[in-house]
């Protein structure tokens, strides 16, 4: 049996489900096909972000931060609570409830927006129709005809050739969200976003965490002043991050997993109880296209697209983690909105220069725009403003006066070129910088914008003032 739609979206992660809802809101008859299988074998919409990434990891981060605060901060507030115990199964149950309410919410949004949600594995055929293999019965296949197809198949964890996942002790990021007890010794391969976020969750819950990172620099993609401030803080928190450490293998034995690595000093071993491999993700495009479609993949498996996410094949689009650009949920969602609007004949575009990046450690790291290193490399003249949270009243009251806001503005035009934050609630604070940069604001625009007192956002105001050596509550250097 074949069905016809204006738009068929393949994948219901944050790129695909958002594209589907927007397309339907634009009056297009839309279907969204998805094959996510949870550990219980059941289907859920939402992709990696909702089921096994952003949302469950943030649920655990919140729990672990509470636990940590109860042990290390409550006393400073005069709160005496005696000894505190962590109930990991209860924490996991809370996380599961949050995830299921949100994934169920997508099914409800599909219904209310008239999107046909289809459970199954979709493949683009060379005649531009979509073949769907049923989620429960692999023999049952269906063909969907579509005026437009949006490929939003997402990404999957990369496995290291020298360290295979065993799904129990050596796990990917999903497995690391499912531990039923706190490992005594935890190894993490990769000090990228996932390694740092999950490493800090389990470290706060009591694990002794060692992170092995192949590159010699810490957070090479971030502004290095911010990266250094974060590295110093994580060291204070006893997160053992070893740089220039290339993992060469791992053996799972009776007394734990022995991880072998090499650095400038030679060969070393560490022994851990659980090992998280977080060395990046790759586009999930291996089985997405029938041989003979004209949609092109690059060498690493990304679907080739132009600025508007068009593949070059008539009416076939691709968005999210399976195309170039940062693998970020919000980047995929915005691409979904752009493509759904373009299909509906509207004017739409994406500003790839202003995509915020966030690392949900404590304190958080967030940035948008160019780093100081990038400006230097590109020969752009700039001014720098810095404001430490140590001089922010609200941060002090929160017992969280760690880190800084750094603003980079053009030396002549004063346009804000980059904002980098290491500090409390940086993930929320960065939104102001994103809005300012989207409107091409100058540092002076933010200097003359009233920021409520006492708030963390005053640190953004002061960083803008500091660009012109006018900070009120810090020494201008
Ligand atoms: P990543 O690319 O951010 O980091 C992987 C790290 O592993 C790199 O620093 C790399 O040098 C290191 N590495 C690779 N091989 C190694 C080896 N053999 N030994 C030691 N280190 C090695 O990848 P990730 O952390 O796995 O995240 C995957 C993607 O998901 C990223 O694109 C990330 O942006 C995205 N993500 C984003 C968020 C967020 O926005 N907060 C959260 C999770 C994931």
PDB file of C-alpha atoms in Angstrom, residues 87-288:
ATOM      1  CA  UNK A  87      19.631   6.326  45.879  1.00  0.00           C
ATOM      2  CA  UNK A  88      20.762   5.748  42.268  1.00  0.00           C
ATOM      3  CA  UNK A  89      17.680   3.726  41.197  1.00  0.00           C
ATOM      4  CA  UNK A  90      15.410   6.554  42.444  1.00  0.00           C
ATOM      5  CA  UNK A  91      17.519   9.080  40.527  1.00  0.00           C
ATOM      6  CA  UNK A  92      17.258   6.909  37.401  1.00  0.00           C
ATOM      7  CA  UNK A  93      13.491   6.523  37.836  1.00  0.00           C
ATOM      8  CA  UNK A  94      13.105  10.313  37.982  1.00  0.00           C
ATOM      9  CA  UNK A  95      15.167  10.643  34.801  1.00  0.00           C
ATOM     10  CA  UNK A  96      13.063   7.977  33.032  1.00  0.00           C
ATOM     11  CA  UNK A  97       9.849   9.796  33.986  1.00  0.00           C
ATOM     12  CA  UNK A  98      11.115  13.088  32.565  1.00  0.00           C
ATOM     13  CA  UNK A  99      12.197  11.365  29.343  1.00  0.00           C
ATOM     14  CA  UNK A 100       8.913   9.530  28.852  1.00  0.00           C
ATOM     15  CA  UNK A 101       6.838  12.636  29.508  1.00  0.00           C
ATOM     16  CA  UNK A 102       8.794  14.539  26.846  1.00  0.00           C
ATOM     17  CA  UNK A 103       8.864  11.770  24.225  1.00  0.00           C
ATOM     18  CA  UNK A 104       5.137  11.185  24.795  1.00  0.00           C
ATOM     19  CA  UNK A 105       4.742  14.927  24.376  1.00  0.00           C
ATOM     20  CA  UNK A 106       6.090  14.710  20.823  1.00  0.00           C
ATOM     21  CA  UNK A 107       3.509  12.072  19.914  1.00  0.00           C
ATOM     22  CA  UNK A 108       0.867  14.449  21.301  1.00  0.00           C
ATOM     23  CA  UNK A 109       2.318  17.406  19.359  1.00  0.00           C
ATOM     24  CA  UNK A 110       2.235  15.318  16.166  1.00  0.00           C
ATOM     25  CA  UNK A 111      -1.411  14.566  16.795  1.00  0.00           C
ATOM     26  CA  UNK A 112      -2.411  18.140  17.534  1.00  0.00           C
ATOM     27  CA  UNK A 113      -0.518  19.441  14.473  1.00  0.00           C
ATOM     28  CA  UNK A 114      -1.840  16.700  12.170  1.00  0.00           C
ATOM     29  CA  UNK A 115       1.570  15.133  11.568  1.00  0.00           C
ATOM     30  CA  UNK A 116       1.330  11.423  10.766  1.00  0.00           C
ATOM     31  CA  UNK A 117       3.905   9.777  13.045  1.00  0.00           C
ATOM     32  CA  UNK A 118       5.060   6.447  11.617  1.00  0.00           C
ATOM     33  CA  UNK A 119       7.103   3.878  13.571  1.00  0.00           C
ATOM     34  CA  UNK A 120       9.525   2.184  11.219  1.00  0.00           C
ATOM     35  CA  UNK A 121      12.832   2.343   9.379  1.00  0.00           C
ATOM     36  CA  UNK A 122      12.793   4.595   6.335  1.00  0.00           C
ATOM     37  CA  UNK A 123      15.054   4.509   3.318  1.00  0.00           C
ATOM     38  CA  UNK A 124      15.168   6.952   0.418  1.00  0.00           C
ATOM     39  CA  UNK A 125      14.772   5.070  -2.858  1.00  0.00           C
ATOM     40  CA  UNK A 126      16.310   6.185  -6.117  1.00  0.00           C
ATOM     41  CA  UNK A 127      12.941   7.265  -7.489  1.00  0.00           C
ATOM     42  CA  UNK A 128      12.670   9.651  -4.478  1.00  0.00           C
ATOM     43  CA  UNK A 129       9.921   7.670  -2.777  1.00  0.00           C
ATOM     44  CA  UNK A 130      10.451   6.468   0.792  1.00  0.00           C
ATOM     45  CA  UNK A 131      10.394   2.794   1.733  1.00  0.00           C
ATOM     46  CA  UNK A 132       9.319   2.090   5.319  1.00  0.00           C
ATOM     47  CA  UNK A 133      10.063  -1.184   7.087  1.00  0.00           C
ATOM     48  CA  UNK A 134       7.591  -1.679   9.937  1.00  0.00           C
ATOM     49  CA  UNK A 135       9.000  -1.277  13.479  1.00  0.00           C
ATOM     50  CA  UNK A 136       7.466  -4.551  14.726  1.00  0.00           C
ATOM     51  CA  UNK A 137       7.510  -6.668  11.570  1.00  0.00           C
ATOM     52  CA  UNK A 138      10.617  -6.464   9.343  1.00  0.00           C
ATOM     53  CA  UNK A 139       8.787  -8.261   6.537  1.00  0.00           C
ATOM     54  CA  UNK A 140       6.136  -5.558   6.349  1.00  0.00           C
ATOM     55  CA  UNK A 141       7.153  -2.784   3.966  1.00  0.00           C
ATOM     56  CA  UNK A 142       5.312   0.279   2.778  1.00  0.00           C
ATOM     57  CA  UNK A 143       6.034   2.991   0.217  1.00  0.00           C
ATOM     58  CA  UNK A 144       5.437   6.677   0.933  1.00  0.00           C
ATOM     59  CA  UNK A 145       5.221   9.077  -1.969  1.00  0.00           C
ATOM     60  CA  UNK A 146       6.301  12.610  -1.138  1.00  0.00           C
ATOM     61  CA  UNK A 147       6.645  15.908  -2.927  1.00  0.00           C
ATOM     62  CA  UNK A 148       9.544  16.669  -0.572  1.00  0.00           C
ATOM     63  CA  UNK A 149      11.714  14.423   1.621  1.00  0.00           C
ATOM     64  CA  UNK A 150      13.709  15.749   4.581  1.00  0.00           C
ATOM     65  CA  UNK A 151      16.514  13.458   5.755  1.00  0.00           C
ATOM     66  CA  UNK A 152      17.093  13.900   9.500  1.00  0.00           C
ATOM     67  CA  UNK A 153      18.623  10.569  10.499  1.00  0.00           C
ATOM     68  CA  UNK A 154      20.938  11.951  13.205  1.00  0.00           C
ATOM     69  CA  UNK A 155      24.175  10.443  14.416  1.00  0.00           C
ATOM     70  CA  UNK A 156      25.565   7.526  16.409  1.00  0.00           C
ATOM     71  CA  UNK A 157      28.543   7.098  18.752  1.00  0.00           C
ATOM     72  CA  UNK A 158      31.906   6.308  17.219  1.00  0.00           C
ATOM     73  CA  UNK A 159      33.496   3.123  18.530  1.00  0.00           C
ATOM     74  CA  UNK A 160      37.264   3.047  19.006  1.00  0.00           C
ATOM     75  CA  UNK A 161      38.895   0.270  16.995  1.00  0.00           C
ATOM     76  CA  UNK A 162      41.068  -0.572  19.995  1.00  0.00           C
ATOM     77  CA  UNK A 163      38.254  -0.527  22.606  1.00  0.00           C
ATOM     78  CA  UNK A 164      34.964  -2.271  21.793  1.00  0.00           C
ATOM     79  CA  UNK A 165      31.723  -1.519  23.636  1.00  0.00           C
ATOM     80  CA  UNK A 166      30.424  -4.460  25.685  1.00  0.00           C
ATOM     81  CA  UNK A 167      27.197  -2.690  26.682  1.00  0.00           C
ATOM     82  CA  UNK A 168      27.837  -3.380  30.380  1.00  0.00           C
ATOM     83  CA  UNK A 169      31.226  -2.129  31.580  1.00  0.00           C
ATOM     84  CA  UNK A 170      32.596  -0.467  28.444  1.00  0.00           C
ATOM     85  CA  UNK A 171      29.831   1.789  27.241  1.00  0.00           C
ATOM     86  CA  UNK A 172      28.903   4.722  25.047  1.00  0.00           C
ATOM     87  CA  UNK A 173      27.170   7.849  26.321  1.00  0.00           C
ATOM     88  CA  UNK A 174      23.782   6.098  26.476  1.00  0.00           C
ATOM     89  CA  UNK A 175      25.158   3.247  28.577  1.00  0.00           C
ATOM     90  CA  UNK A 176      26.765   5.816  30.864  1.00  0.00           C
ATOM     91  CA  UNK A 177      23.336   7.311  31.600  1.00  0.00           C
ATOM     92  CA  UNK A 178      22.038   3.933  32.727  1.00  0.00           C
ATOM     93  CA  UNK A 179      24.503   2.838  35.479  1.00  0.00           C
ATOM     94  CA  UNK A 180      22.502   1.387  38.363  1.00  0.00           C
ATOM     95  CA  UNK A 181      25.136   2.228  40.968  1.00  0.00           C
ATOM     96  CA  UNK A 182      28.005   4.678  41.263  1.00  0.00           C
ATOM     97  CA  UNK A 183      31.202   3.096  39.895  1.00  0.00           C
ATOM     98  CA  UNK A 184      34.098   3.393  42.334  1.00  0.00           C
ATOM     99  CA  UNK A 185      36.625   4.043  39.562  1.00  0.00           C
ATOM    100  CA  UNK A 186      35.393   5.469  36.270  1.00  0.00           C
ATOM    101  CA  UNK A 187      37.465   5.919  33.129  1.00  0.00           C
ATOM    102  CA  UNK A 188      36.383   8.250  30.324  1.00  0.00           C
ATOM    103  CA  UNK A 189      38.013   8.273  26.898  1.00  0.00           C
ATOM    104  CA  UNK A 190      37.665  11.721  25.324  1.00  0.00           C
ATOM    105  CA  UNK A 191      37.536  15.093  27.126  1.00  0.00           C
ATOM    106  CA  UNK A 192      34.956  16.452  24.679  1.00  0.00           C
ATOM    107  CA  UNK A 193      31.463  17.610  25.578  1.00  0.00           C
ATOM    108  CA  UNK A 194      30.106  14.169  26.448  1.00  0.00           C
ATOM    109  CA  UNK A 195      33.198  13.045  28.355  1.00  0.00           C
ATOM    110  CA  UNK A 196      33.191  16.131  30.556  1.00  0.00           C
ATOM    111  CA  UNK A 197      29.435  16.163  31.191  1.00  0.00           C
ATOM    112  CA  UNK A 198      29.141  12.480  32.078  1.00  0.00           C
ATOM    113  CA  UNK A 199      32.475  12.400  33.865  1.00  0.00           C
ATOM    114  CA  UNK A 200      31.333  15.228  36.124  1.00  0.00           C
ATOM    115  CA  UNK A 201      27.929  13.620  36.816  1.00  0.00           C
ATOM    116  CA  UNK A 202      29.466  10.429  38.193  1.00  0.00           C
ATOM    117  CA  UNK A 203      32.326  12.275  39.867  1.00  0.00           C
ATOM    118  CA  UNK A 204      29.837  14.380  41.837  1.00  0.00           C
ATOM    119  CA  UNK A 205      28.036  11.221  42.883  1.00  0.00           C
ATOM    120  CA  UNK A 206      31.290   9.875  44.317  1.00  0.00           C
ATOM    121  CA  UNK A 207      33.187   8.109  41.496  1.00  0.00           C
ATOM    122  CA  UNK A 208      36.914   8.630  41.143  1.00  0.00           C
ATOM    123  CA  UNK A 209      37.071   9.786  37.513  1.00  0.00           C
ATOM    124  CA  UNK A 210      40.020   9.730  35.109  1.00  0.00           C
ATOM    125  CA  UNK A 211      39.549  11.322  31.680  1.00  0.00           C
ATOM    126  CA  UNK A 212      42.006  10.393  28.921  1.00  0.00           C
ATOM    127  CA  UNK A 213      42.203  12.894  26.056  1.00  0.00           C
ATOM    128  CA  UNK A 214      44.356  12.327  22.972  1.00  0.00           C
ATOM    129  CA  UNK A 215      44.807  16.021  22.116  1.00  0.00           C
ATOM    130  CA  UNK A 216      47.440  18.071  23.950  1.00  0.00           C
ATOM    131  CA  UNK A 217      45.085  21.051  24.482  1.00  0.00           C
ATOM    132  CA  UNK A 218      42.055  21.070  26.733  1.00  0.00           C
ATOM    133  CA  UNK A 219      38.813  21.992  24.887  1.00  0.00           C
ATOM    134  CA  UNK A 220      40.664  23.040  21.750  1.00  0.00           C
ATOM    135  CA  UNK A 221      37.449  24.362  20.160  1.00  0.00           C
ATOM    136  CA  UNK A 222      36.738  26.774  23.035  1.00  0.00           C
ATOM    137  CA  UNK A 223      38.355  30.120  23.824  1.00  0.00           C
ATOM    138  CA  UNK A 224      41.571  29.047  25.522  1.00  0.00           C
ATOM    139  CA  UNK A 225      41.337  31.551  28.399  1.00  0.00           C
ATOM    140  CA  UNK A 226      37.964  30.048  29.282  1.00  0.00           C
ATOM    141  CA  UNK A 227      39.265  26.493  28.728  1.00  0.00           C
ATOM    142  CA  UNK A 228      42.177  27.155  31.109  1.00  0.00           C
ATOM    143  CA  UNK A 229      39.855  28.586  33.775  1.00  0.00           C
ATOM    144  CA  UNK A 230      37.630  25.516  33.428  1.00  0.00           C
ATOM    145  CA  UNK A 231      40.609  23.125  33.551  1.00  0.00           C
ATOM    146  CA  UNK A 232      41.808  24.721  36.821  1.00  0.00           C
ATOM    147  CA  UNK A 233      38.342  24.419  38.356  1.00  0.00           C
ATOM    148  CA  UNK A 234      37.832  20.804  37.263  1.00  0.00           C
ATOM    149  CA  UNK A 235      41.227  19.946  38.766  1.00  0.00           C
ATOM    150  CA  UNK A 236      40.073  21.497  42.063  1.00  0.00           C
ATOM    151  CA  UNK A 237      36.975  19.282  41.812  1.00  0.00           C
ATOM    152  CA  UNK A 238      39.353  16.260  41.567  1.00  0.00           C
ATOM    153  CA  UNK A 239      38.436  15.433  37.977  1.00  0.00           C
ATOM    154  CA  UNK A 240      41.683  13.841  36.765  1.00  0.00           C
ATOM    155  CA  UNK A 241      42.028  14.966  33.122  1.00  0.00           C
ATOM    156  CA  UNK A 242      45.120  13.621  31.360  1.00  0.00           C
ATOM    157  CA  UNK A 243      45.922  15.409  28.102  1.00  0.00           C
ATOM    158  CA  UNK A 244      47.984  14.045  25.210  1.00  0.00           C
ATOM    159  CA  UNK A 245      46.891  10.578  26.340  1.00  0.00           C
ATOM    160  CA  UNK A 246      46.146   8.308  23.391  1.00  0.00           C
ATOM    161  CA  UNK A 247      44.284   5.157  24.378  1.00  0.00           C
ATOM    162  CA  UNK A 248      45.728   2.050  22.752  1.00  0.00           C
ATOM    163  CA  UNK A 249      43.544  -0.703  24.216  1.00  0.00           C
ATOM    164  CA  UNK A 250      41.527  -2.017  27.167  1.00  0.00           C
ATOM    165  CA  UNK A 251      41.211  -5.456  28.803  1.00  0.00           C
ATOM    166  CA  UNK A 252      38.271  -6.321  30.982  1.00  0.00           C
ATOM    167  CA  UNK A 253      39.524  -8.678  33.723  1.00  0.00           C
ATOM    168  CA  UNK A 254      38.530  -9.912  37.173  1.00  0.00           C
ATOM    169  CA  UNK A 255      39.769  -6.805  39.004  1.00  0.00           C
ATOM    170  CA  UNK A 256      38.422  -4.277  36.588  1.00  0.00           C
ATOM    171  CA  UNK A 257      39.144  -2.838  33.171  1.00  0.00           C
ATOM    172  CA  UNK A 258      42.793  -2.074  32.467  1.00  0.00           C
ATOM    173  CA  UNK A 259      42.996   0.845  30.031  1.00  0.00           C
ATOM    174  CA  UNK A 260      46.298   1.243  28.193  1.00  0.00           C
ATOM    175  CA  UNK A 261      47.393   4.643  26.944  1.00  0.00           C
ATOM    176  CA  UNK A 262      50.475   6.419  25.673  1.00  0.00           C
ATOM    177  CA  UNK A 263      51.624   9.978  26.278  1.00  0.00           C
ATOM    178  CA  UNK A 264      54.890  11.919  26.023  1.00  0.00           C
ATOM    179  CA  UNK A 265      56.148  10.057  29.101  1.00  0.00           C
ATOM    180  CA  UNK A 266      55.629   6.598  27.571  1.00  0.00           C
ATOM    181  CA  UNK A 267      53.120   3.786  28.104  1.00  0.00           C
ATOM    182  CA  UNK A 268      50.722   3.749  31.072  1.00  0.00           C
ATOM    183  CA  UNK A 269      47.783   1.756  32.459  1.00  0.00           C
ATOM    184  CA  UNK A 270      44.847   2.754  34.620  1.00  0.00           C
ATOM    185  CA  UNK A 271      42.371   0.312  36.163  1.00  0.00           C
ATOM    186  CA  UNK A 272      38.695   1.265  36.337  1.00  0.00           C
ATOM    187  CA  UNK A 273      35.345  -0.399  37.061  1.00  0.00           C
ATOM    188  CA  UNK A 274      33.462   1.230  34.180  1.00  0.00           C
ATOM    189  CA  UNK A 275      34.750   2.845  31.018  1.00  0.00           C
ATOM    190  CA  UNK A 276      32.883   5.442  28.934  1.00  0.00           C
ATOM    191  CA  UNK A 277      34.020   5.872  25.341  1.00  0.00           C
ATOM    192  CA  UNK A 278      33.108   9.416  24.216  1.00  0.00           C
ATOM    193  CA  UNK A 279      35.317  10.054  21.189  1.00  0.00           C
ATOM    194  CA  UNK A 280      32.745  11.651  18.923  1.00  0.00           C
ATOM    195  CA  UNK A 281      29.712  10.769  16.849  1.00  0.00           C
ATOM    196  CA  UNK A 282      29.256   9.991  13.165  1.00  0.00           C
ATOM    197  CA  UNK A 283      26.277  10.586  10.879  1.00  0.00           C
ATOM    198  CA  UNK A 284      23.772   7.693  10.873  1.00  0.00           C
ATOM    199  CA  UNK A 285      23.587   7.478   7.101  1.00  0.00           C
ATOM    200  CA  UNK A 286      24.917   3.963   6.385  1.00  0.00           C
ATOM    201  CA  UNK A 287      21.542   2.438   5.433  1.00  0.00           C
ATOM    202  CA  UNK A 288      19.605   5.584   4.648  1.00  0.00           C
TER     203      UNK A 288
END
